[in-house]
mmCIF file with all atom_site columns, C-alpha atoms in Angstrom:
data_model
loop_
_atom_site.group_PDB
_atom_site.id
_atom_site.type_symbol
_atom_site.label_atom_id
_atom_site.label_alt_id
_atom_site.label_comp_id
_atom_site.label_asym_id
_atom_site.label_entity_id
_atom_site.label_seq_id
_atom_site.pdbx_PDB_ins_code
_atom_site.Cartn_x
_atom_site.Cartn_y
_atom_site.Cartn_z
_atom_site.occupancy
_atom_site.B_iso_or_equiv
_atom_site.pdbx_formal_charge
_atom_site.auth_seq_id
_atom_site.auth_comp_id
_atom_site.auth_asym_id
_atom_site.auth_atom_id
_atom_site.pdbx_PDB_model_num
ATOM 1   C CA . GLY L 1 1   ? 13.267  34.054 4.970   1.00 0.00 ? 1   GLY L CA 1
ATOM 2   C CA . GLN L 1 2   ? 9.827   32.932 5.840   1.00 0.00 ? 2   GLN L CA 1
ATOM 3   C CA . SER L 1 3   ? 8.377   30.318 8.440   1.00 0.00 ? 3   SER L CA 1
ATOM 4   C CA . LEU L 1 4   ? 4.957   29.503 10.324  1.00 0.00 ? 4   LEU L CA 1
ATOM 5   C CA . GLU L 1 5   ? 4.413   28.282 13.302  1.00 0.00 ? 5   GLU L CA 1
ATOM 6   C CA . GLN L 1 6   ? 1.702   26.014 14.744  1.00 0.00 ? 6   GLN L CA 1
ATOM 7   C CA . PRO L 1 7   ? 0.934   23.362 17.241  1.00 0.00 ? 7   PRO L CA 1
ATOM 8   C CA . SER L 1 8   ? 1.842   20.320 16.128  1.00 0.00 ? 8   SER L CA 1
ATOM 9   C CA . GLU L 1 9   ? -1.056  18.696 17.708  1.00 0.00 ? 9   GLU L CA 1
ATOM 10  C CA . VAL L 1 10  ? -4.724  18.873 19.206  1.00 0.00 ? 10  VAL L CA 1
ATOM 11  C CA . THR L 1 11  ? -7.645  17.004 20.858  1.00 0.00 ? 11  THR L CA 1
ATOM 12  C CA . ALA L 1 12  ? -11.096 18.043 21.382  1.00 0.00 ? 12  ALA L CA 1
ATOM 13  C CA . VAL L 1 13  ? -13.843 15.920 21.043  1.00 0.00 ? 13  VAL L CA 1
ATOM 14  C CA . GLU L 1 14  ? -17.413 16.277 19.194  1.00 0.00 ? 14  GLU L CA 1
ATOM 15  C CA . GLY L 1 15  ? -18.930 18.670 19.182  1.00 0.00 ? 15  GLY L CA 1
ATOM 16  C CA . ALA L 1 16  ? -16.828 20.831 20.703  1.00 0.00 ? 16  ALA L CA 1
ATOM 17  C CA . ILE L 1 17  ? -14.688 23.936 19.338  1.00 0.00 ? 17  ILE L CA 1
ATOM 18  C CA . VAL L 1 18  ? -10.707 23.718 18.648  1.00 0.00 ? 18  VAL L CA 1
ATOM 19  C CA . GLN L 1 19  ? -8.959  27.377 17.081  1.00 0.00 ? 19  GLN L CA 1
ATOM 20  C CA . ILE L 1 20  ? -5.584  26.244 15.594  1.00 0.00 ? 20  ILE L CA 1
ATOM 21  C CA . ASN L 1 21  ? -3.129  29.154 15.602  1.00 0.00 ? 21  ASN L CA 1
ATOM 22  C CA . CYS L 1 22  ? -0.527  30.349 12.892  1.00 0.00 ? 22  CYS L CA 1
ATOM 23  C CA . THR L 1 23  ? 1.901   32.591 13.503  1.00 0.00 ? 23  THR L CA 1
ATOM 24  C CA . TYR L 1 24  ? 3.896   34.214 10.437  1.00 0.00 ? 24  TYR L CA 1
ATOM 25  C CA . GLN L 1 25  ? 7.175   36.490 10.128  1.00 0.00 ? 25  GLN L CA 1
ATOM 26  C CA . THR L 1 26  ? 7.283   36.799 5.840   1.00 0.00 ? 26  THR L CA 1
ATOM 27  C CA . SER L 1 27  ? 9.178   39.261 3.454   1.00 0.00 ? 27  SER L CA 1
ATOM 28  C CA . GLY L 1 28  ? 6.072   40.941 2.647   1.00 0.00 ? 28  GLY L CA 1
ATOM 29  C CA . PHE L 1 29  ? 2.723   39.567 2.686   1.00 0.00 ? 29  PHE L CA 1
ATOM 30  C CA . TYR L 1 30  ? -0.865  38.977 0.759   1.00 0.00 ? 30  TYR L CA 1
ATOM 31  C CA . GLY L 1 31  ? -2.813  36.983 2.601   1.00 0.00 ? 31  GLY L CA 1
ATOM 32  C CA . LEU L 1 32  ? -3.211  33.511 4.952   1.00 0.00 ? 32  LEU L CA 1
ATOM 33  C CA . SER L 1 33  ? -4.535  31.040 3.773   1.00 0.00 ? 33  SER L CA 1
ATOM 34  C CA . TRP L 1 34  ? -5.538  28.051 5.488   1.00 0.00 ? 34  TRP L CA 1
ATOM 35  C CA . TYR L 1 35  ? -5.742  24.051 4.156   1.00 0.00 ? 35  TYR L CA 1
ATOM 36  C CA . GLN L 1 36  ? -7.202  20.439 5.242   1.00 0.00 ? 36  GLN L CA 1
ATOM 37  C CA . GLN L 1 37  ? -5.559  17.262 4.378   1.00 0.00 ? 37  GLN L CA 1
ATOM 38  C CA . HIS L 1 38  ? -7.271  13.855 5.628   1.00 0.00 ? 38  HIS L CA 1
ATOM 39  C CA . ASP L 1 39  ? -4.613  11.527 6.076   1.00 0.00 ? 39  ASP L CA 1
ATOM 40  C CA . GLY L 1 40  ? -3.487  9.622  2.478   1.00 0.00 ? 40  GLY L CA 1
ATOM 41  C CA . GLY L 1 41  ? -5.460  12.730 0.993   1.00 0.00 ? 41  GLY L CA 1
ATOM 42  C CA . ALA L 1 42  ? -4.162  15.698 -1.068  1.00 0.00 ? 42  ALA L CA 1
ATOM 43  C CA . PRO L 1 43  ? -5.020  19.321 0.767   1.00 0.00 ? 43  PRO L CA 1
ATOM 44  C CA . THR L 1 44  ? -8.161  21.011 0.066   1.00 0.00 ? 44  THR L CA 1
ATOM 45  C CA . PHE L 1 45  ? -9.212  24.278 0.575   1.00 0.00 ? 45  PHE L CA 1
ATOM 46  C CA . LEU L 1 46  ? -11.032 26.037 3.632   1.00 0.00 ? 46  LEU L CA 1
ATOM 47  C CA . SER L 1 47  ? -10.325 29.619 3.926   1.00 0.00 ? 47  SER L CA 1
ATOM 48  C CA . TYR L 1 48  ? -8.659  33.191 3.390   1.00 0.00 ? 48  TYR L CA 1
ATOM 49  C CA . ASN L 1 49  ? -7.906  36.374 5.005   1.00 0.00 ? 49  ASN L CA 1
ATOM 50  C CA . ALA L 1 50  ? -6.597  39.299 2.796   1.00 0.00 ? 50  ALA L CA 1
ATOM 51  C CA . LEU L 1 51  ? -7.307  41.559 5.716   1.00 0.00 ? 51  LEU L CA 1
ATOM 52  C CA . ASP L 1 52  ? -8.528  41.701 9.675   1.00 0.00 ? 52  ASP L CA 1
ATOM 53  C CA . GLY L 1 53  ? -10.962 39.972 10.657  1.00 0.00 ? 53  GLY L CA 1
ATOM 54  C CA . LEU L 1 54  ? -13.192 37.145 10.537  1.00 0.00 ? 54  LEU L CA 1
ATOM 55  C CA . GLU L 1 55  ? -14.388 35.341 7.693   1.00 0.00 ? 55  GLU L CA 1
ATOM 56  C CA . GLU L 1 56  ? -16.478 32.945 7.846   1.00 0.00 ? 56  GLU L CA 1
ATOM 57  C CA . THR L 1 57  ? -17.470 29.815 6.029   1.00 0.00 ? 57  THR L CA 1
ATOM 58  C CA . GLY L 1 58  ? -20.139 27.477 7.785   1.00 0.00 ? 58  GLY L CA 1
ATOM 59  C CA . ARG L 1 59  ? -18.957 25.642 10.932  1.00 0.00 ? 59  ARG L CA 1
ATOM 60  C CA . PHE L 1 60  ? -15.275 27.137 9.474   1.00 0.00 ? 60  PHE L CA 1
ATOM 61  C CA . SER L 1 61  ? -14.029 30.807 10.775  1.00 0.00 ? 61  SER L CA 1
ATOM 62  C CA . SER L 1 62  ? -10.820 32.241 10.129  1.00 0.00 ? 62  SER L CA 1
ATOM 63  C CA . PHE L 1 63  ? -9.242  35.072 11.785  1.00 0.00 ? 63  PHE L CA 1
ATOM 64  C CA . LEU L 1 64  ? -6.646  37.504 10.782  1.00 0.00 ? 64  LEU L CA 1
ATOM 65  C CA . SER L 1 65  ? -4.160  40.423 12.393  1.00 0.00 ? 65  SER L CA 1
ATOM 66  C CA . ARG L 1 66  ? -1.450  41.248 10.281  1.00 0.00 ? 66  ARG L CA 1
ATOM 67  C CA . SER L 1 67  ? -0.783  43.978 12.704  1.00 0.00 ? 67  SER L CA 1
ATOM 68  C CA . ASP L 1 68  ? 0.095   40.926 15.032  1.00 0.00 ? 68  ASP L CA 1
ATOM 69  C CA . SER L 1 69  ? 1.716   38.338 11.630  1.00 0.00 ? 69  SER L CA 1
ATOM 70  C CA . TYR L 1 70  ? -1.271  35.579 13.465  1.00 0.00 ? 70  TYR L CA 1
ATOM 71  C CA . GLY L 1 71  ? -4.077  34.155 12.456  1.00 0.00 ? 71  GLY L CA 1
ATOM 72  C CA . TYR L 1 72  ? -6.549  31.530 13.976  1.00 0.00 ? 72  TYR L CA 1
ATOM 73  C CA . LEU L 1 73  ? -8.367  28.615 12.442  1.00 0.00 ? 73  LEU L CA 1
ATOM 74  C CA . LEU L 1 74  ? -11.617 28.103 13.741  1.00 0.00 ? 74  LEU L CA 1
ATOM 75  C CA . LEU L 1 75  ? -13.962 24.349 13.514  1.00 0.00 ? 75  LEU L CA 1
ATOM 76  C CA . GLN L 1 76  ? -17.305 25.051 16.025  1.00 0.00 ? 76  GLN L CA 1
ATOM 77  C CA . GLU L 1 77  ? -19.691 21.618 16.343  1.00 0.00 ? 77  GLU L CA 1
ATOM 78  C CA . LEU L 1 78  ? -16.521 19.160 15.812  1.00 0.00 ? 78  LEU L CA 1
ATOM 79  C CA . GLN L 1 79  ? -17.707 16.087 14.122  1.00 0.00 ? 79  GLN L CA 1
ATOM 80  C CA . MET L 1 80  ? -15.395 12.534 13.625  1.00 0.00 ? 80  MET L CA 1
ATOM 81  C CA . LYS L 1 81  ? -14.707 13.708 9.869   1.00 0.00 ? 81  LYS L CA 1
ATOM 82  C CA . ASP L 1 82  ? -12.894 16.884 10.970  1.00 0.00 ? 82  ASP L CA 1
ATOM 83  C CA . SER L 1 83  ? -10.048 14.688 12.431  1.00 0.00 ? 83  SER L CA 1
ATOM 84  C CA . ALA L 1 84  ? -6.306  16.008 9.869   1.00 0.00 ? 84  ALA L CA 1
ATOM 85  C CA . SER L 1 85  ? -4.405  17.970 9.576   1.00 0.00 ? 85  SER L CA 1
ATOM 86  C CA . TYR L 1 86  ? -4.542  21.243 9.257   1.00 0.00 ? 86  TYR L CA 1
ATOM 87  C CA . PHE L 1 87  ? -1.812  23.185 7.425   1.00 0.00 ? 87  PHE L CA 1
ATOM 88  C CA . CYS L 1 88  ? -1.619  27.369 7.324   1.00 0.00 ? 88  CYS L CA 1
ATOM 89  C CA . ALA L 1 89  ? -0.045  28.720 4.589   1.00 0.00 ? 89  ALA L CA 1
ATOM 90  C CA . VAL L 1 90  ? 0.923   32.401 3.435   1.00 0.00 ? 90  VAL L CA 1
ATOM 91  C CA . ARG L 1 91  ? 1.761   34.131 -0.135  1.00 0.00 ? 91  ARG L CA 1
ATOM 92  C CA . ALA L 1 92  ? 5.055   36.356 0.607   1.00 0.00 ? 92  ALA L CA 1
ATOM 93  C CA . ASN L 1 93  ? 6.402   38.177 -2.159  1.00 0.00 ? 93  ASN L CA 1
ATOM 94  C CA . GLY L 1 94  ? 6.446   36.829 -5.777  1.00 0.00 ? 94  GLY L CA 1
ATOM 95  C CA . GLN L 1 95  ? 3.680   34.237 -6.599  1.00 0.00 ? 95  GLN L CA 1
ATOM 96  C CA . ASN L 1 96  ? 4.814   30.887 -4.670  1.00 0.00 ? 96  ASN L CA 1
ATOM 97  C CA . PHE L 1 97  ? 3.085   30.106 -0.966  1.00 0.00 ? 97  PHE L CA 1
ATOM 98  C CA . VAL L 1 98  ? 5.003   28.913 1.517   1.00 0.00 ? 98  VAL L CA 1
ATOM 99  C CA . PHE L 1 99  ? 3.244   26.462 4.029   1.00 0.00 ? 99  PHE L CA 1
ATOM 100 C CA . GLY L 1 100 ? 3.357   25.600 7.804   1.00 0.00 ? 100 GLY L CA 1
ATOM 101 C CA . PRO L 1 101 ? 4.189   22.393 9.553   1.00 0.00 ? 101 PRO L CA 1
ATOM 102 C CA . GLY L 1 102 ? 1.157   21.848 9.864   1.00 0.00 ? 102 GLY L CA 1
ATOM 103 C CA . THR L 1 103 ? -0.842  20.843 13.288  1.00 0.00 ? 103 THR L CA 1
ATOM 104 C CA . ARG L 1 104 ? -2.888  17.863 13.696  1.00 0.00 ? 104 ARG L CA 1
ATOM 105 C CA . LEU L 1 105 ? -6.433  17.462 14.440  1.00 0.00 ? 105 LEU L CA 1
ATOM 106 C CA . SER L 1 106 ? -8.241  14.257 16.757  1.00 0.00 ? 106 SER L CA 1
ATOM 107 C CA . VAL L 1 107 ? -11.832 14.644 17.415  1.00 0.00 ? 107 VAL L CA 1
ATOM 108 C CA . LEU L 1 108 ? -12.268 12.053 20.078  1.00 0.00 ? 108 LEU L CA 1
ATOM 109 C CA . PRO L 1 109 ? -16.054 10.848 20.171  1.00 0.00 ? 109 PRO L CA 1
ATOM 110 C CA . ASP C 2 1   ? -11.847 15.013 -6.947  1.00 0.00 ? 1   ASP C CA 1
ATOM 111 C CA . THR C 2 2   ? -10.444 18.760 -7.624  1.00 0.00 ? 2   THR C CA 1
ATOM 112 C CA . GLY C 2 3   ? -9.959  18.155 -11.732 1.00 0.00 ? 3   GLY C CA 1
ATOM 113 C CA . VAL C 2 4   ? -6.387  17.588 -10.837 1.00 0.00 ? 4   VAL C CA 1
ATOM 114 C CA . SER C 2 5   ? -4.529  14.796 -11.535 1.00 0.00 ? 5   SER C CA 1
ATOM 115 C CA . GLN C 2 6   ? -0.964  13.368 -11.105 1.00 0.00 ? 6   GLN C CA 1
ATOM 116 C CA . ASP C 2 7   ? 0.289   9.800  -12.473 1.00 0.00 ? 7   ASP C CA 1
ATOM 117 C CA . PRO C 2 8   ? 1.441   7.809  -11.632 1.00 0.00 ? 8   PRO C CA 1
ATOM 118 C CA . ARG C 2 9   ? -0.099  7.842  -7.975  1.00 0.00 ? 9   ARG C CA 1
ATOM 119 C CA . HIS C 2 10  ? 3.075   5.534  -6.637  1.00 0.00 ? 10  HIS C CA 1
ATOM 120 C CA . LYS C 2 11  ? 6.394   4.914  -7.906  1.00 0.00 ? 11  LYS C CA 1
ATOM 121 C CA . ILE C 2 12  ? 9.466   3.112  -6.162  1.00 0.00 ? 12  ILE C CA 1
ATOM 122 C CA . THR C 2 13  ? 13.054  3.108  -7.000  1.00 0.00 ? 13  THR C CA 1
ATOM 123 C CA . LYS C 2 14  ? 15.969  2.407  -7.489  1.00 0.00 ? 14  LYS C CA 1
ATOM 124 C CA . ARG C 2 15  ? 18.801  5.155  -5.984  1.00 0.00 ? 15  ARG C CA 1
ATOM 125 C CA . GLY C 2 16  ? 20.359  6.086  -9.078  1.00 0.00 ? 16  GLY C CA 1
ATOM 126 C CA . GLN C 2 17  ? 17.145  5.876  -11.620 1.00 0.00 ? 17  GLN C CA 1
ATOM 127 C CA . ASN C 2 18  ? 15.814  8.896  -13.448 1.00 0.00 ? 18  ASN C CA 1
ATOM 128 C CA . VAL C 2 19  ? 11.904  9.424  -12.776 1.00 0.00 ? 19  VAL C CA 1
ATOM 129 C CA . THR C 2 20  ? 9.180   11.463 -14.441 1.00 0.00 ? 20  THR C CA 1
ATOM 130 C CA . PHE C 2 21  ? 5.639   12.460 -12.558 1.00 0.00 ? 21  PHE C CA 1
ATOM 131 C CA . ARG C 2 22  ? 2.908   13.997 -14.665 1.00 0.00 ? 22  ARG C CA 1
ATOM 132 C CA . CYS C 2 23  ? 0.166   17.039 -13.593 1.00 0.00 ? 23  CYS C CA 1
ATOM 133 C CA . ASP C 2 24  ? -3.082  17.330 -15.505 1.00 0.00 ? 24  ASP C CA 1
ATOM 134 C CA . PRO C 2 25  ? -3.573  20.903 -13.889 1.00 0.00 ? 25  PRO C CA 1
ATOM 135 C CA . ILE C 2 26  ? -7.171  22.255 -14.206 1.00 0.00 ? 26  ILE C CA 1
ATOM 136 C CA . SER C 2 27  ? -7.865  23.647 -17.941 1.00 0.00 ? 27  SER C CA 1
ATOM 137 C CA . GLU C 2 28  ? -8.093  26.748 -17.419 1.00 0.00 ? 28  GLU C CA 1
ATOM 138 C CA . HIS C 2 29  ? -5.990  27.565 -15.292 1.00 0.00 ? 29  HIS C CA 1
ATOM 139 C CA . ASN C 2 30  ? -2.662  29.255 -16.463 1.00 0.00 ? 30  ASN C CA 1
ATOM 140 C CA . ARG C 2 31  ? -0.534  28.938 -12.899 1.00 0.00 ? 31  ARG C CA 1
ATOM 141 C CA . LEU C 2 32  ? 0.635   25.421 -11.943 1.00 0.00 ? 32  LEU C CA 1
ATOM 142 C CA . TYR C 2 33  ? 2.767   24.616 -9.348  1.00 0.00 ? 33  TYR C CA 1
ATOM 143 C CA . TRP C 2 34  ? 4.637   21.690 -7.888  1.00 0.00 ? 34  TRP C CA 1
ATOM 144 C CA . TYR C 2 35  ? 5.511   21.077 -4.030  1.00 0.00 ? 35  TYR C CA 1
ATOM 145 C CA . ARG C 2 36  ? 7.008   17.805 -1.794  1.00 0.00 ? 36  ARG C CA 1
ATOM 146 C CA . GLN C 2 37  ? 5.788   17.038 0.990   1.00 0.00 ? 37  GLN C CA 1
ATOM 147 C CA . THR C 2 38  ? 7.874   14.060 3.839   1.00 0.00 ? 38  THR C CA 1
ATOM 148 C CA . LEU C 2 39  ? 5.398   12.863 6.663   1.00 0.00 ? 39  LEU C CA 1
ATOM 149 C CA . GLY C 2 40  ? 4.426   14.868 9.389   1.00 0.00 ? 40  GLY C CA 1
ATOM 150 C CA . GLN C 2 41  ? 5.212   18.230 7.410   1.00 0.00 ? 41  GLN C CA 1
ATOM 151 C CA . GLY C 2 42  ? 3.905   20.560 5.207   1.00 0.00 ? 42  GLY C CA 1
ATOM 152 C CA . PRO C 2 43  ? 3.926   20.935 1.298   1.00 0.00 ? 43  PRO C CA 1
ATOM 153 C CA . GLU C 2 44  ? 7.335   22.610 0.688   1.00 0.00 ? 44  GLU C CA 1
ATOM 154 C CA . PHE C 2 45  ? 7.584   24.300 -3.102  1.00 0.00 ? 45  PHE C CA 1
ATOM 155 C CA . LEU C 2 46  ? 9.409   23.339 -5.721  1.00 0.00 ? 46  LEU C CA 1
ATOM 156 C CA . THR C 2 47  ? 8.654   25.205 -8.367  1.00 0.00 ? 47  THR C CA 1
ATOM 157 C CA . TYR C 2 48  ? 5.436   27.344 -10.402 1.00 0.00 ? 48  TYR C CA 1
ATOM 158 C CA . PHE C 2 49  ? 4.639   27.915 -13.810 1.00 0.00 ? 49  PHE C CA 1
ATOM 159 C CA . GLN C 2 50  ? 2.556   30.814 -15.846 1.00 0.00 ? 50  GLN C CA 1
ATOM 160 C CA . ASN C 2 51  ? 1.404   28.696 -18.216 1.00 0.00 ? 51  ASN C CA 1
ATOM 161 C CA . GLU C 2 52  ? 4.707   27.091 -19.933 1.00 0.00 ? 52  GLU C CA 1
ATOM 162 C CA . ALA C 2 53  ? 6.973   29.858 -18.278 1.00 0.00 ? 53  ALA C CA 1
ATOM 163 C CA . GLN C 2 54  ? 8.525   28.314 -15.196 1.00 0.00 ? 54  GLN C CA 1
ATOM 164 C CA . LEU C 2 55  ? 8.671   31.943 -13.185 1.00 0.00 ? 55  LEU C CA 1
ATOM 165 C CA . GLU C 2 56  ? 9.753   30.857 -9.675  1.00 0.00 ? 56  GLU C CA 1
ATOM 166 C CA . LYS C 2 57  ? 11.849  27.972 -8.440  1.00 0.00 ? 57  LYS C CA 1
ATOM 167 C CA . SER C 2 58  ? 12.614  27.092 -5.180  1.00 0.00 ? 58  SER C CA 1
ATOM 168 C CA . ARG C 2 59  ? 16.572  27.349 -3.682  1.00 0.00 ? 59  ARG C CA 1
ATOM 169 C CA . LEU C 2 60  ? 16.039  23.605 -2.198  1.00 0.00 ? 60  LEU C CA 1
ATOM 170 C CA . LEU C 2 61  ? 15.354  22.296 -6.011  1.00 0.00 ? 61  LEU C CA 1
ATOM 171 C CA . SER C 2 62  ? 19.062  21.191 -6.843  1.00 0.00 ? 62  SER C CA 1
ATOM 172 C CA . ASP C 2 63  ? 20.432  20.412 -10.545 1.00 0.00 ? 63  ASP C CA 1
ATOM 173 C CA . ARG C 2 64  ? 18.878  16.963 -10.345 1.00 0.00 ? 64  ARG C CA 1
ATOM 174 C CA . PHE C 2 65  ? 15.371  18.589 -10.650 1.00 0.00 ? 65  PHE C CA 1
ATOM 175 C CA . SER C 2 66  ? 13.855  19.526 -13.612 1.00 0.00 ? 66  SER C CA 1
ATOM 176 C CA . ALA C 2 67  ? 10.471  20.345 -14.612 1.00 0.00 ? 67  ALA C CA 1
ATOM 177 C CA . GLU C 2 68  ? 8.186   21.517 -17.914 1.00 0.00 ? 68  GLU C CA 1
ATOM 178 C CA . ARG C 2 69  ? 4.751   22.876 -19.159 1.00 0.00 ? 69  ARG C CA 1
ATOM 179 C CA . PRO C 2 70  ? 5.011   22.159 -22.806 1.00 0.00 ? 70  PRO C CA 1
ATOM 180 C CA . LYS C 2 71  ? 1.933   24.421 -24.242 1.00 0.00 ? 71  LYS C CA 1
ATOM 181 C CA . GLY C 2 72  ? 1.373   25.627 -20.579 1.00 0.00 ? 72  GLY C CA 1
ATOM 182 C CA . SER C 2 73  ? -1.458  22.791 -20.310 1.00 0.00 ? 73  SER C CA 1
ATOM 183 C CA . PHE C 2 74  ? 0.113   19.928 -19.045 1.00 0.00 ? 74  PHE C CA 1
ATOM 184 C CA . SER C 2 75  ? 3.391   19.717 -16.585 1.00 0.00 ? 75  SER C CA 1
ATOM 185 C CA . THR C 2 76  ? 6.732   16.898 -15.950 1.00 0.00 ? 76  THR C CA 1
ATOM 186 C CA . LEU C 2 77  ? 8.836   16.808 -13.263 1.00 0.00 ? 77  LEU C CA 1
ATOM 187 C CA . GLU C 2 78  ? 11.412  14.820 -13.637 1.00 0.00 ? 78  GLU C CA 1
ATOM 188 C CA . ILE C 2 79  ? 14.355  13.516 -10.693 1.00 0.00 ? 79  ILE C CA 1
ATOM 189 C CA . GLN C 2 80  ? 17.191  12.270 -12.655 1.00 0.00 ? 80  GLN C CA 1
ATOM 190 C CA . ARG C 2 81  ? 19.503  10.602 -10.234 1.00 0.00 ? 81  ARG C CA 1
ATOM 191 C CA . THR C 2 82  ? 17.366  10.070 -6.951  1.00 0.00 ? 82  THR C CA 1
ATOM 192 C CA . GLU C 2 83  ? 18.183  9.316  -3.849  1.00 0.00 ? 83  GLU C CA 1
ATOM 193 C CA . GLN C 2 84  ? 16.525  8.219  -0.843  1.00 0.00 ? 84  GLN C CA 1
ATOM 194 C CA . GLY C 2 85  ? 16.115  11.504 0.400   1.00 0.00 ? 85  GLY C CA 1
ATOM 195 C CA . ASP C 2 86  ? 13.842  12.043 -2.380  1.00 0.00 ? 86  ASP C CA 1
ATOM 196 C CA . SER C 2 87  ? 11.339  9.372  -1.085  1.00 0.00 ? 87  SER C CA 1
ATOM 197 C CA . ALA C 2 88  ? 8.295   12.107 -0.603  1.00 0.00 ? 88  ALA C CA 1
ATOM 198 C CA . MET C 2 89  ? 4.955   12.784 -1.696  1.00 0.00 ? 89  MET C CA 1
ATOM 199 C CA . TYR C 2 90  ? 5.064   14.990 -4.800  1.00 0.00 ? 90  TYR C CA 1
ATOM 200 C CA . LEU C 2 91  ? 1.924   17.113 -4.674  1.00 0.00 ? 91  LEU C CA 1
ATOM 201 C CA . CYS C 2 92  ? 0.922   19.571 -7.684  1.00 0.00 ? 92  CYS C CA 1
ATOM 202 C CA . ALA C 2 93  ? -1.659  22.086 -7.389  1.00 0.00 ? 93  ALA C CA 1
ATOM 203 C CA . SER C 2 94  ? -3.424  24.257 -10.129 1.00 0.00 ? 94  SER C CA 1
ATOM 204 C CA . TYR C 2 95  ? -4.274  28.039 -9.612  1.00 0.00 ? 95  TYR C CA 1
ATOM 205 C CA . GLY C 2 96  ? -7.214  29.936 -11.599 1.00 0.00 ? 96  GLY C CA 1
ATOM 206 C CA . GLY C 2 97  ? -5.983  32.880 -10.157 1.00 0.00 ? 97  GLY C CA 1
ATOM 207 C CA . SER C 2 98  ? -8.845  34.263 -8.716  1.00 0.00 ? 98  SER C CA 1
ATOM 208 C CA . GLY C 2 99  ? -9.098  34.283 -4.912  1.00 0.00 ? 99  GLY C CA 1
ATOM 209 C CA . GLU C 2 100 ? -6.295  32.376 -3.006  1.00 0.00 ? 100 GLU C CA 1
ATOM 210 C CA . THR C 2 101 ? -7.504  28.446 -3.867  1.00 0.00 ? 101 THR C CA 1
ATOM 211 C CA . GLN C 2 102 ? -5.015  26.209 -4.985  1.00 0.00 ? 102 GLN C CA 1
ATOM 212 C CA . TYR C 2 103 ? -6.142  22.310 -6.381  1.00 0.00 ? 103 TYR C CA 1
ATOM 213 C CA . PHE C 2 104 ? -3.897  19.285 -5.303  1.00 0.00 ? 104 PHE C CA 1
ATOM 214 C CA . GLY C 2 105 ? -3.698  17.145 -7.333  1.00 0.00 ? 105 GLY C CA 1
ATOM 215 C CA . PRO C 2 106 ? -3.530  13.710 -5.319  1.00 0.00 ? 106 PRO C CA 1
ATOM 216 C CA . GLY C 2 107 ? 0.003   13.522 -5.408  1.00 0.00 ? 107 GLY C CA 1
ATOM 217 C CA . THR C 2 108 ? 3.065   10.855 -6.465  1.00 0.00 ? 108 THR C CA 1
ATOM 218 C CA . ARG C 2 109 ? 4.140   8.974  -3.842  1.00 0.00 ? 109 ARG C CA 1
ATOM 219 C CA . LEU C 2 110 ? 7.624   8.254  -4.391  1.00 0.00 ? 110 LEU C CA 1
ATOM 220 C CA . LEU C 2 111 ? 10.096  5.793  -2.505  1.00 0.00 ? 111 LEU C CA 1
ATOM 221 C CA . VAL C 2 112 ? 13.748  5.117  -3.696  1.00 0.00 ? 112 VAL C CA 1
ATOM 222 C CA . LEU C 2 113 ? 15.284  2.268  -2.290  1.00 0.00 ? 113 LEU C CA 1
#
C-alpha cells in the first residue's frame, strides 16, 4: 500500500522559518510534490522533487532524500497569508497521485 | 484561477438521489483526475483519464460512482443512490504531462442529507 505521514499542525510567527516534514511508504516512486490549500480553496502546486537535494522557489524550498523516503517543505520569512494546509503527494506506480493527510500551518502576528 | 472549472460549486441532495458533476480542464491538457476530499484530509484519488480513456480507478470507488470523458475534453462524475458518507468536496485536476503540476479546479462541495 501507499502511505504518507505529516505533522497535523504547525504554528509559527511572522518572519520565522518553518519546516514541514513528510515521510512516505510507496510501491514505486517517481517524485514528491507539495501543494498549498487555503480554507475553502483548491490545492495549488508549490514544488516538486524527483531527485535528492534541495529545490528553491522564492521563499519556499523543498528537499528530498530518496534513501530515507523523506522530504520537507521549508517556508522562510513567513507571512500571514501563508496560513494554510500543506500537502505532500507522491506519484508512485502508475499515473495516480497519493496525498498526505496535510499539515495545517498557522502564522501568528 | 487555474483555468480549470467545475460545476456546480455546491450541491445539496437527499440520500438516494443521483448527482452529476462536471469538470472542464485546461484545453490542451490530456490527463484529467478526480479526487474526493473530506474535512481535515488530503485529496483522495478516485480515477483518471488520458484523453477519453479511463485508465485507472481507485479500489475505493464503489460501483455507484461512474465517470466519463467523452471526446477527451470535459469530464463528468456521477454518483448514483447517494449516501451520507458521500458528502465531501469533489475536486478535478488537469495535467499537461510536463513536470508534475496538477491544476485543480475549485471543487464541488456535496452535502447528502
